[in-house]
Structure formats: C-alpha cells, structure tokens
C-alpha cells in the first residue's frame, strides 16, 4: 500500500480505490497501480489499473455500467419502506429468502419460489438480524465473526460503566443490535448506537438514522453526503453525552488503510466538538489480534492493548477459556487510560498495582522489564540475552542470536528487506517506498 488517500477517478463497486505498488526483491522502485480498497483477492473484485495508464472512454463507460450492475437491488430508503410493510404482515406471511438474504413481500414469493426460505419471521428475529443473515466469511474483506454473548455483554457493560451514551459501531453489528434491542425494551436505557458497515443487508432492518453503508478501508459513505451528515450529527455532542467508537475490522485487512479511515472519523468528531477539546482524542476500542500490536501503535502511539480475550460465536478457534495457542488472540486496543478498563475478576483477570492495569491471571509481572509482558495469556519468561520476555515454548538460539521454537530451522542467510535488500527494517517500513 502506497497511499491511503482514495482515488476518486478510479472507482469500483466498493467505492474509490487505493494506490498500491508492485515490488520485487532488491529493487527500490516498483510500478504503482490502483486496486479495490477492501478486496485483496482479484476474484472478489477484479478492478486493476496502472497509475500511469490512459483509460479509453469506452472502458470508462463499461466500468461505470459494471459498477451500476453490482449495486444492491433496493436503496436504503426503499428497504426502510419495505420493512414497514413487512412488519404489518401476519406472521404466516412473513418470509425471508435464504438464497437472496432478503425479506420478501407476498408479491415477490413467485419470483423466489425455487429458493430456500424461512417462514413465520418473528419480531425477535427482526431485532436480531445478525442471527438471521448468513455471516460473510471473506477474511480480508468483510469477514463477520460475530461477538459471543459474553464478549458483547462485557463491552456494553464497560461502555455504560465508563459513562458513554453514544456508540459509533464500525463493523460491529452484534453490539449494535444488542444496544438497539435493549433500548427498545428498557425505558431507562439511554445508550444509542449508529452502525457503519460494508454489509448493505442490514439496511433491511435499520433506518437511515441507525445504519450507514460504509467502507472502513477507504472512509467511503455509499449514501453520499446525506449518510456522512448522519454520522456527523451522531458524533455531535448532545446534552453532554459522551461518544465512543468501537470497531472490529476483518483481521486480514490492511492496518494502514483502516487507521487512515479511523483518523478521519476522529477528525469528524473533533470538528463537532466545542471549544476547549482541541487536544482530546475521540475515545476508541479497536478490536484486533494481539500480534498486530506494533502495527496499530505505529499509527496510534497512545493506544494500549488490554488483556481481555474477545471471543466469537462463529469462529472455530477464537474462543475464550481455551489454553495455549488455541485461546482467542483477539484483544481490545484503546486510547483510554488502562486503569479505567476494569476486567472481570471472576474470569481470572487481576489488577497489577505496578502496571496500573488489569491483566490475565497468567500474565506475571517481570521485575526486569518492569511490565506484565505476556501477550497471549500464558506466563512468559525473561531471556537475559534477548533482554526481553519471550513465549514459554521458546529457547535462545546461539546461531540466530534470538529466541525461537526449539525445533526451528536456523536462518543461514539473511536477505534483509524484501524491497531494497538492506538489513534493519521490513518491507512495510522501507524508506524506499513513499508513504502518505
């Protein structure tokens, strides 16, 4: 990735594209090209254009036609009207097409007669669309690993305990629907949520004030300025209510592109803030695997990683309570003061008075590092030669001059950076690549 600034001239069905570079080992310069901001696999979105390529009018017209043909069958406003008509139907006439993932009105039954569908869609099902819809499972684009009830309830309790009354839910449909459902059932519940998500299917269940079709990889609002204004109004301070952004991006997504969009949402919040808040940063929970910590801190140096293990209903491995490498690696990154994030003691978390934060029971404080160093929940050990704590299964290798698994293959040659071949940095931070 060369630039996180979307190109308005190169547009695919998922909005403006981003600028990338093809690199070859040992070569400082590579040829730049535009590609889809969200899809890393060409079979998901085949948009490709060299930066210096001249595109004919015929090809541009064909591209515009392709983009139009790949838009949803109904607009958000049409879906809202369809929902109003759907809830007026008796239970026996409420059908949902599983193949098209669409609520059906009686006049549309014939068109979907050879499809599988669900009948007698209840009000409870309509309030829990993440359980009605099939989860999207492209890990790099729109993977929907939905929060388990344990994690969802913990996040909501934490948000309310911290005094937040508005939640900008970016790619967190399960949290959004939990807030929506609780607000409709409990009169005293004051938390509101706005869902920003690339999955347009949610427009069937939420109004234009509750959901915005949004691509978090290029900060693109599919609804244009109207949707952008909806988000801006939601972020605006109202009667002193505090707002927090909670995001759970696809784990295979580009961290740089995500960080660029999140900073733009933060800037949008800052524009709505009153005077005297210029030095403040919009509170945020970024939910991501712990092994991306260095990348996240590269863009948000003030962030801290919490030890809380986030688990998911529909992920085979990311489950709380498992041990070793099978436990969930997903954590909460936040710009809030770590001591404010109270983790449940009954789940094995404890407060470290030295670090002034809650940590997992296996995360023991290292007196040499002066920190609770474990990242994965196991107790790590300090290596005097490496001058840092390492995983318990690692041992110091004199050939590699670092700690690694005992049965690892020693690196006999070191090629250095993939781009320029020099040692001391990786491709992502190569000075030969221009960065925006």
Coordinates of C-alpha atoms in Angstrom, one line a residue:
X1 CA 0.0 0.0 0.0
X2 CA 1.4 3.4 -1.1
X3 CA -1.4 5.7 -0.4
X4 CA -4.4 5.5 2.0
X5 CA -6.0 8.5 0.2
X6 CA -8.7 7.1 -2.1
X7 CA -8.7 7.9 -5.8
X8 CA -12.0 9.4 -6.9
X9 CA -11.1 8.8 -10.5
X10 CA -10.7 5.0 -10.1
X11 CA -13.9 3.6 -8.6
X12 CA -15.1 0.0 -8.2
X13 CA -18.3 -1.3 -6.7
X14 CA -16.9 -0.8 -3.2
X15 CA -16.1 2.9 -3.8
X16 CA -12.8 4.8 -4.5
X17 CA -9.7 2.6 -4.9
X18 CA -6.4 2.9 -3.2
X19 CA -2.9 3.2 -4.6
X20 CA -0.5 0.2 -4.3
X21 CA 2.9 -0.7 -5.6
X22 CA 4.3 -4.0 -7.1
X23 CA 7.7 -4.6 -5.6
X24 CA 10.5 -7.0 -6.5
X25 CA 13.2 -8.1 -4.1
X26 CA 16.3 -5.9 -4.3
X27 CA 14.6 -3.2 -6.4
X28 CA 13.9 0.1 -4.8
X29 CA 11.1 1.2 -7.1
X30 CA 8.1 -0.7 -8.2
X31 CA 5.2 0.1 -10.6
X32 CA 2.2 1.6 -8.9
X33 CA -1.4 0.6 -9.6
X34 CA -4.9 1.2 -8.3
X35 CA -7.0 -1.7 -6.8
X36 CA -10.0 -2.3 -4.7
X37 CA -9.7 -0.8 -1.2
X38 CA -11.3 -3.8 0.5
X39 CA -10.7 -6.9 -1.6
X40 CA -7.2 -8.3 -1.7
X41 CA -8.3 -11.2 -4.0
X42 CA -8.9 -10.4 -7.6
X43 CA -11.8 -12.9 -7.9
X44 CA -13.7 -10.8 -5.3
X45 CA -13.1 -7.5 -7.2
X46 CA -11.2 -7.5 -10.4
X47 CA -10.5 -3.8 -10.6
X48 CA -6.9 -3.1 -11.7
X49 CA -5.4 0.0 -13.3
X50 CA -1.8 1.1 -13.5
X51 CA -1.2 4.6 -12.1
X52 CA 0.2 5.9 -15.4
X53 CA -2.3 4.1 -17.6
X54 CA -4.5 6.0 -20.0
X55 CA -8.0 4.6 -20.0
X56 CA -10.3 5.0 -23.0
X57 CA -13.8 6.5 -22.9
X58 CA -15.2 3.1 -23.9
X59 CA -13.5 1.3 -21.0
X60 CA -14.6 4.0 -18.5
X61 CA -18.2 3.7 -19.7
X62 CA -18.0 -0.1 -19.4
X63 CA -16.6 0.3 -15.9
X64 CA -19.5 2.6 -14.8
X65 CA -22.0 0.2 -16.2
X66 CA -20.3 -2.7 -14.3
X67 CA -20.5 -0.7 -11.1
X68 CA -24.1 0.1 -11.5
X69 CA -25.0 -3.6 -12.2
X70 CA -23.2 -4.6 -9.0
X71 CA -25.2 -2.3 -6.6
X72 CA -27.9 -3.7 -4.3
X73 CA -31.4 -4.2 -5.8
X74 CA -33.0 -1.6 -3.5
X75 CA -31.9 1.6 -2.0
X76 CA -31.7 2.1 1.8
X77 CA -34.9 4.2 1.7
X78 CA -36.7 1.6 -0.3
X79 CA -35.6 -1.1 2.2
X80 CA -37.0 1.0 5.1
X81 CA -40.4 1.3 3.3
X82 CA -40.3 -2.5 2.6
X83 CA -39.6 -3.2 6.3
X84 CA -42.6 -1.0 7.3
X85 CA -44.9 -3.1 5.0
X86 CA -43.3 -6.4 6.2
X87 CA -44.0 -5.9 9.9
X88 CA -47.6 -5.2 9.1
X89 CA -48.0 -8.7 7.6
X90 CA -49.4 -11.5 9.7
X91 CA -46.8 -13.9 11.0
X92 CA -47.9 -16.6 8.4
X93 CA -46.9 -14.3 5.5
X94 CA -43.5 -13.2 6.8
X95 CA -40.9 -14.9 4.7
X96 CA -37.1 -14.5 4.4
X97 CA -35.2 -15.8 1.3
X98 CA -32.1 -17.5 2.5
X99 CA -30.6 -17.6 -1.0
X100 CA -31.1 -13.8 -1.7
X101 CA -30.8 -12.9 2.0
X102 CA -33.8 -10.7 1.6
X103 CA -37.1 -10.0 3.4
X104 CA -39.9 -11.0 1.0
X105 CA -43.3 -9.3 0.5
X106 CA -46.1 -11.6 -0.7
X107 CA -46.0 -10.2 -4.3
X108 CA -42.4 -11.4 -4.6
X109 CA -43.0 -15.0 -3.5
X110 CA -43.4 -16.3 -7.0
X111 CA -40.0 -14.9 -8.1
X112 CA -38.3 -16.8 -5.3
X113 CA -40.4 -20.0 -5.5
X114 CA -37.4 -22.2 -6.2
X115 CA -35.3 -20.7 -3.4
X116 CA -34.9 -21.9 0.2
X117 CA -36.7 -19.5 2.7
X118 CA -37.6 -19.1 6.3
X119 CA -41.3 -18.7 7.3
X120 CA -43.0 -17.0 10.3
X121 CA -40.3 -14.4 10.9
X122 CA -40.9 -13.1 14.4
X123 CA -40.3 -9.7 15.9
X124 CA -37.4 -11.1 17.9
X125 CA -35.7 -12.3 14.7
X126 CA -36.2 -8.9 13.1
X127 CA -34.4 -7.4 16.1
X128 CA -31.5 -9.8 15.7
X129 CA -30.6 -9.6 12.0
X130 CA -27.0 -10.9 12.7
X131 CA -28.6 -14.2 13.6
X132 CA -31.0 -14.2 10.7
X133 CA -28.4 -13.3 8.0
X134 CA -25.6 -15.7 6.8
X135 CA -22.3 -14.3 8.1
X136 CA -20.0 -13.2 5.3
X137 CA -16.7 -15.1 5.6
X138 CA -14.1 -13.4 3.4
X139 CA -11.3 -12.9 6.0
X140 CA -9.7 -10.0 4.1
X141 CA -12.8 -8.0 3.1
X142 CA -15.9 -8.4 5.1
X143 CA -15.4 -11.4 7.5
X144 CA -18.2 -11.3 10.0
X145 CA -17.0 -13.1 13.1
X146 CA -19.8 -12.1 15.5
X147 CA -19.2 -11.4 19.1
X148 CA -20.3 -14.1 21.5
X149 CA -22.8 -13.1 24.1
X150 CA -20.1 -13.0 26.8
X151 CA -17.9 -10.5 24.9
X152 CA -20.9 -8.4 23.6
X153 CA -22.3 -8.0 27.1
X154 CA -18.9 -7.2 28.6
X155 CA -18.3 -4.5 26.0
X156 CA -21.8 -3.0 26.6
X157 CA -21.3 -3.0 30.4
X158 CA -17.9 -1.5 30.1
X159 CA -19.2 1.3 27.8
X160 CA -22.0 2.2 30.1
X161 CA -19.8 2.0 33.3
X162 CA -17.4 4.4 31.6
X163 CA -20.3 6.9 31.1
X164 CA -20.6 6.7 27.3
X165 CA -24.1 7.2 26.0
X166 CA -23.5 7.0 22.2
X167 CA -21.6 4.2 20.4
X168 CA -20.3 4.6 16.8
X169 CA -20.4 0.9 15.9
X170 CA -18.0 0.4 13.0
X171 CA -18.3 -3.1 11.7
X172 CA -19.8 -4.4 15.0
X173 CA -23.4 -5.4 14.0
X174 CA -23.9 -7.7 17.0
X175 CA -23.0 -4.9 19.5
X176 CA -25.3 -2.5 17.6
X177 CA -28.3 -4.8 17.7
X178 CA -27.8 -5.6 21.4
X179 CA -27.9 -1.8 22.1
X180 CA -30.9 -1.4 19.8
X181 CA -32.8 -4.3 21.4
X182 CA -32.0 -3.2 25.0
X183 CA -33.1 0.4 24.2
X184 CA -36.5 -0.8 22.9
X185 CA -37.1 -3.0 25.9
X186 CA -35.9 -0.8 28.8
X187 CA -37.1 2.8 29.1
X188 CA -34.2 3.8 31.4
X189 CA -31.6 2.6 29.0
X190 CA -30.1 5.7 27.4
X191 CA -27.3 4.3 25.1
X192 CA -27.7 4.9 21.4
X193 CA -25.8 3.4 18.5
X194 CA -25.1 4.1 14.9
X195 CA -23.9 1.2 12.8
X196 CA -21.4 1.8 10.0
X197 CA -20.9 -1.4 8.0
X198 CA -20.0 -2.6 4.5
X199 CA -22.8 -5.2 4.6
X200 CA -25.7 -3.5 2.9
X201 CA -28.1 -6.3 4.0
X202 CA -28.5 -4.5 7.4
X203 CA -30.3 -1.7 5.6
X204 CA -33.4 -4.0 5.5
X205 CA -33.6 -3.8 9.3
X206 CA -32.4 -0.3 10.3
X207 CA -33.5 3.2 9.4
X208 CA -31.1 5.8 7.8
X209 CA -30.5 7.2 11.3
X210 CA -29.4 3.8 12.6
X211 CA -27.3 2.4 9.8
X212 CA -24.9 3.8 7.2
X213 CA -23.5 1.7 4.4
X214 CA -19.8 2.4 4.9
X215 CA -16.4 1.0 3.7
X216 CA -13.9 1.3 6.5
X217 CA -10.9 0.7 4.2
X218 CA -11.4 4.0 2.2
X219 CA -13.7 6.0 4.5
X220 CA -16.4 5.9 1.9
X221 CA -20.1 6.5 2.6
X222 CA -22.2 4.8 -0.1
X223 CA -25.1 7.1 0.7
X224 CA -23.0 10.2 -0.1
X225 CA -23.2 13.4 1.8
X226 CA -26.6 12.5 3.4
X227 CA -25.1 9.5 5.1
X228 CA -22.0 11.5 6.0
X229 CA -24.1 14.1 7.6
X230 CA -26.0 11.4 9.6
X231 CA -22.7 10.3 11.0
X232 CA -21.6 13.8 11.7
X233 CA -24.8 14.6 13.6
X234 CA -24.5 11.4 15.6
X235 CA -20.9 12.4 16.7
X236 CA -22.0 15.9 17.7
X237 CA -22.2 16.4 21.4
X238 CA -25.8 16.3 22.7
X239 CA -26.6 17.3 26.3
X240 CA -23.1 16.4 27.4
X241 CA -23.5 12.7 26.3
X242 CA -20.1 11.1 25.6
X243 CA -19.4 9.1 22.5
X244 CA -17.0 6.2 21.8
X245 CA -16.1 4.4 18.6
X246 CA -16.0 0.6 18.7
X247 CA -14.6 -1.2 15.7
X248 CA -14.0 -4.9 14.8
X249 CA -12.4 -4.9 11.3
X250 CA -11.6 -8.0 9.2
X251 CA -8.3 -9.4 10.6
X252 CA -6.8 -9.8 7.1
X253 CA -7.4 -6.1 6.3
X254 CA -4.7 -3.5 5.7
X255 CA -3.9 -1.8 9.1
X256 CA -2.7 1.4 7.3
X257 CA -5.9 1.8 5.4
X258 CA -8.0 1.1 8.5
X259 CA -6.1 3.6 10.6
X260 CA -6.5 6.3 7.9
X261 CA -10.3 5.9 8.0
X262 CA -10.4 5.8 11.8
X263 CA -8.4 9.0 12.0
X264 CA -10.9 10.6 9.6
X265 CA -13.8 9.6 11.8
X266 CA -11.9 11.0 14.7
X267 CA -11.4 14.2 12.8
X268 CA -15.1 14.4 12.0
X269 CA -15.8 14.1 15.8
X270 CA -13.3 16.8 16.6
X271 CA -15.0 19.1 14.1
X272 CA -18.3 18.7 16.0
X273 CA -16.6 19.3 19.4
X274 CA -17.0 22.5 21.3
X275 CA -14.0 24.8 22.1
X276 CA -11.6 23.6 24.7
X277 CA -11.5 20.0 23.4
X278 CA -8.8 20.6 20.7
X279 CA -6.2 18.4 22.5
X280 CA -8.6 15.5 23.1
X281 CA -8.8 12.3 21.0
X282 CA -12.1 10.6 20.3
X283 CA -12.4 7.5 22.7
X284 CA -12.0 4.3 20.8
X285 CA -12.0 0.5 21.2
X286 CA -10.2 -1.2 18.3
X287 CA -10.7 -5.0 18.5
X288 CA -7.9 -6.9 16.7
X289 CA -5.5 -9.8 17.3
X290 CA -2.6 -9.1 19.7
X291 CA 0.1 -9.8 17.1
X292 CA -0.9 -6.6 15.2
X293 CA 0.1 -4.5 18.3
X294 CA 3.2 -3.0 16.7
X295 CA 1.3 -2.0 13.6
X296 CA -1.5 -0.4 15.5
X297 CA 0.9 1.5 17.7
X298 CA 2.7 2.7 14.6
X299 CA -0.4 4.7 13.7
X300 CA -1.8 5.3 17.2
X301 CA 1.1 5.6 19.6
X302 CA -1.1 6.5 22.5
X303 CA -3.1 3.2 22.3
X304 CA -2.7 0.4 24.9
X305 CA -3.6 -3.3 24.5
X306 CA -5.8 -4.8 27.1
X307 CA -5.6 -8.5 28.2
X308 CA -9.3 -9.2 27.8
X309 CA -9.9 -12.1 25.3
X310 CA -12.7 -11.3 22.9
X311 CA -14.4 -14.4 21.6
X312 CA -16.8 -15.1 18.7
X313 CA -19.8 -17.3 18.1
X314 CA -18.9 -18.5 14.6
X315 CA -15.2 -18.8 14.8
X316 CA -13.8 -22.3 15.5
X317 CA -10.6 -21.1 17.2
X318 CA -11.3 -17.7 18.7
X319 CA -13.0 -19.0 21.9
X320 CA -12.4 -17.8 25.5
X321 CA -11.3 -20.3 28.1
X322 CA -9.1 -22.5 25.8
X323 CA -5.4 -22.8 26.7
X324 CA -2.1 -22.3 24.9
X325 CA -2.3 -21.4 21.2
X326 CA -6.0 -22.4 20.9
X327 CA -7.3 -19.5 23.0
X328 CA -8.6 -16.3 21.4
X329 CA -5.8 -14.0 20.3
X330 CA -8.2 -11.0 19.9
X331 CA -7.8 -8.1 22.2
X332 CA -9.0 -4.5 22.8
X333 CA -6.8 -1.7 21.8
X334 CA -7.8 1.7 23.3
X335 CA -6.7 5.3 23.9
X336 CA -8.4 5.3 27.3
X337 CA -6.4 5.2 30.4
X338 CA -5.7 1.4 31.1
X339 CA -6.6 1.6 34.7
X340 CA -10.1 2.7 33.7
X341 CA -10.7 -0.7 31.9
X342 CA -12.0 -3.0 34.6
X343 CA -11.8 -6.7 33.6
X344 CA -14.0 -9.4 35.2
X345 CA -12.2 -10.9 38.2
X346 CA -14.4 -14.0 38.0
X347 CA -12.9 -14.8 34.6
X348 CA -9.4 -14.8 36.0
X349 CA -8.3 -11.2 35.5
X350 CA -6.5 -9.3 38.2
X351 CA -5.2 -5.7 38.8
X352 CA -1.5 -5.1 38.7
X353 CA -0.7 -2.3 41.0
X354 CA 2.7 -1.6 39.4
X355 CA 1.4 -1.5 35.8
X356 CA -1.9 0.1 36.9
X357 CA -4.0 -2.1 34.7
X358 CA -5.9 -5.3 34.7
X359 CA -4.1 -8.4 33.3
X360 CA -4.8 -12.1 32.8
X361 CA -4.0 -14.4 35.7
X362 CA -1.1 -16.0 33.8
X363 CA 0.4 -12.6 32.9
X364 CA 3.0 -12.3 35.7
X365 CA 4.9 -9.0 36.3
X366 CA 8.5 -9.1 35.2
X367 CA 10.8 -7.2 37.5
X368 CA 13.5 -6.8 34.8
X369 CA 11.2 -5.5 32.1
X370 CA 9.1 -3.7 34.8
X371 CA 5.9 -4.8 33.0
X372 CA 3.4 -7.5 32.7
X373 CA 4.8 -8.8 29.4
X374 CA 2.6 -11.7 28.3
X375 CA 0.5 -11.1 25.1
X376 CA -1.2 -14.5 24.8
X377 CA -2.4 -15.1 28.4
X378 CA 0.4 -17.6 29.2
X379 CA 3.2 -16.8 31.6
X380 CA 6.2 -15.6 29.6
X381 CA 9.8 -15.9 30.7
X382 CA 12.7 -13.4 30.6
X383 CA 15.6 -14.0 28.3
X384 CA 18.8 -12.2 29.6
X385 CA 20.5 -12.4 26.2
X386 CA 17.5 -11.1 24.3
X387 CA 16.8 -8.6 27.1
X388 CA 13.1 -9.2 26.9
X389 CA 10.4 -11.7 27.9
X390 CA 9.5 -14.4 25.3
X391 CA 6.9 -17.1 25.0
X392 CA 7.4 -20.1 27.4
X393 CA 7.9 -22.5 24.5
X394 CA 10.8 -20.5 23.1
X395 CA 14.5 -21.0 23.8
X396 CA 17.5 -18.9 23.0
X397 CA 19.3 -20.0 19.8
X398 CA 23.0 -19.0 19.6
X399 CA 23.1 -19.4 15.8
X400 CA 20.1 -17.0 15.3
X401 CA 21.1 -14.9 18.3
X402 CA 17.5 -14.7 19.4
X403 CA 14.8 -16.9 21.0
X404 CA 12.7 -19.2 18.9
X405 CA 11.0 -22.6 19.0
X406 CA 13.3 -25.4 19.9
X407 CA 12.8 -27.3 16.6
X408 CA 13.0 -24.3 14.4
X409 CA 15.3 -24.1 11.3
X410 CA 18.1 -21.6 11.8
X411 CA 18.4 -18.9 9.2
X412 CA 21.7 -19.4 7.4
X413 CA 21.4 -16.3 5.3
X414 CA 19.6 -13.0 5.9
X415 CA 18.3 -11.3 2.9
X416 CA 17.0 -8.2 4.7
X417 CA 14.2 -6.0 3.4
X418 CA 12.2 -7.6 0.5
X419 CA 12.2 -4.3 -1.4
X420 CA 15.8 -2.9 -1.1
X421 CA 17.6 -5.9 0.3
X422 CA 19.1 -3.9 3.2
X423 CA 19.0 -5.1 6.8
X424 CA 17.4 -3.3 9.7
X425 CA 13.8 -2.9 8.6
X426 CA 11.0 -4.8 6.9
X427 CA 9.2 -4.1 3.6
X428 CA 6.3 -2.2 5.4
X429 CA 8.7 0.4 6.7
X430 CA 11.2 0.5 3.8
X431 CA 12.4 4.1 3.3
X432 CA 12.5 3.4 -0.5
X433 CA 8.7 3.4 -0.6
X434 CA 6.9 6.7 -0.4
X435 CA 4.2 6.8 2.2
X436 CA 1.2 9.0 2.7

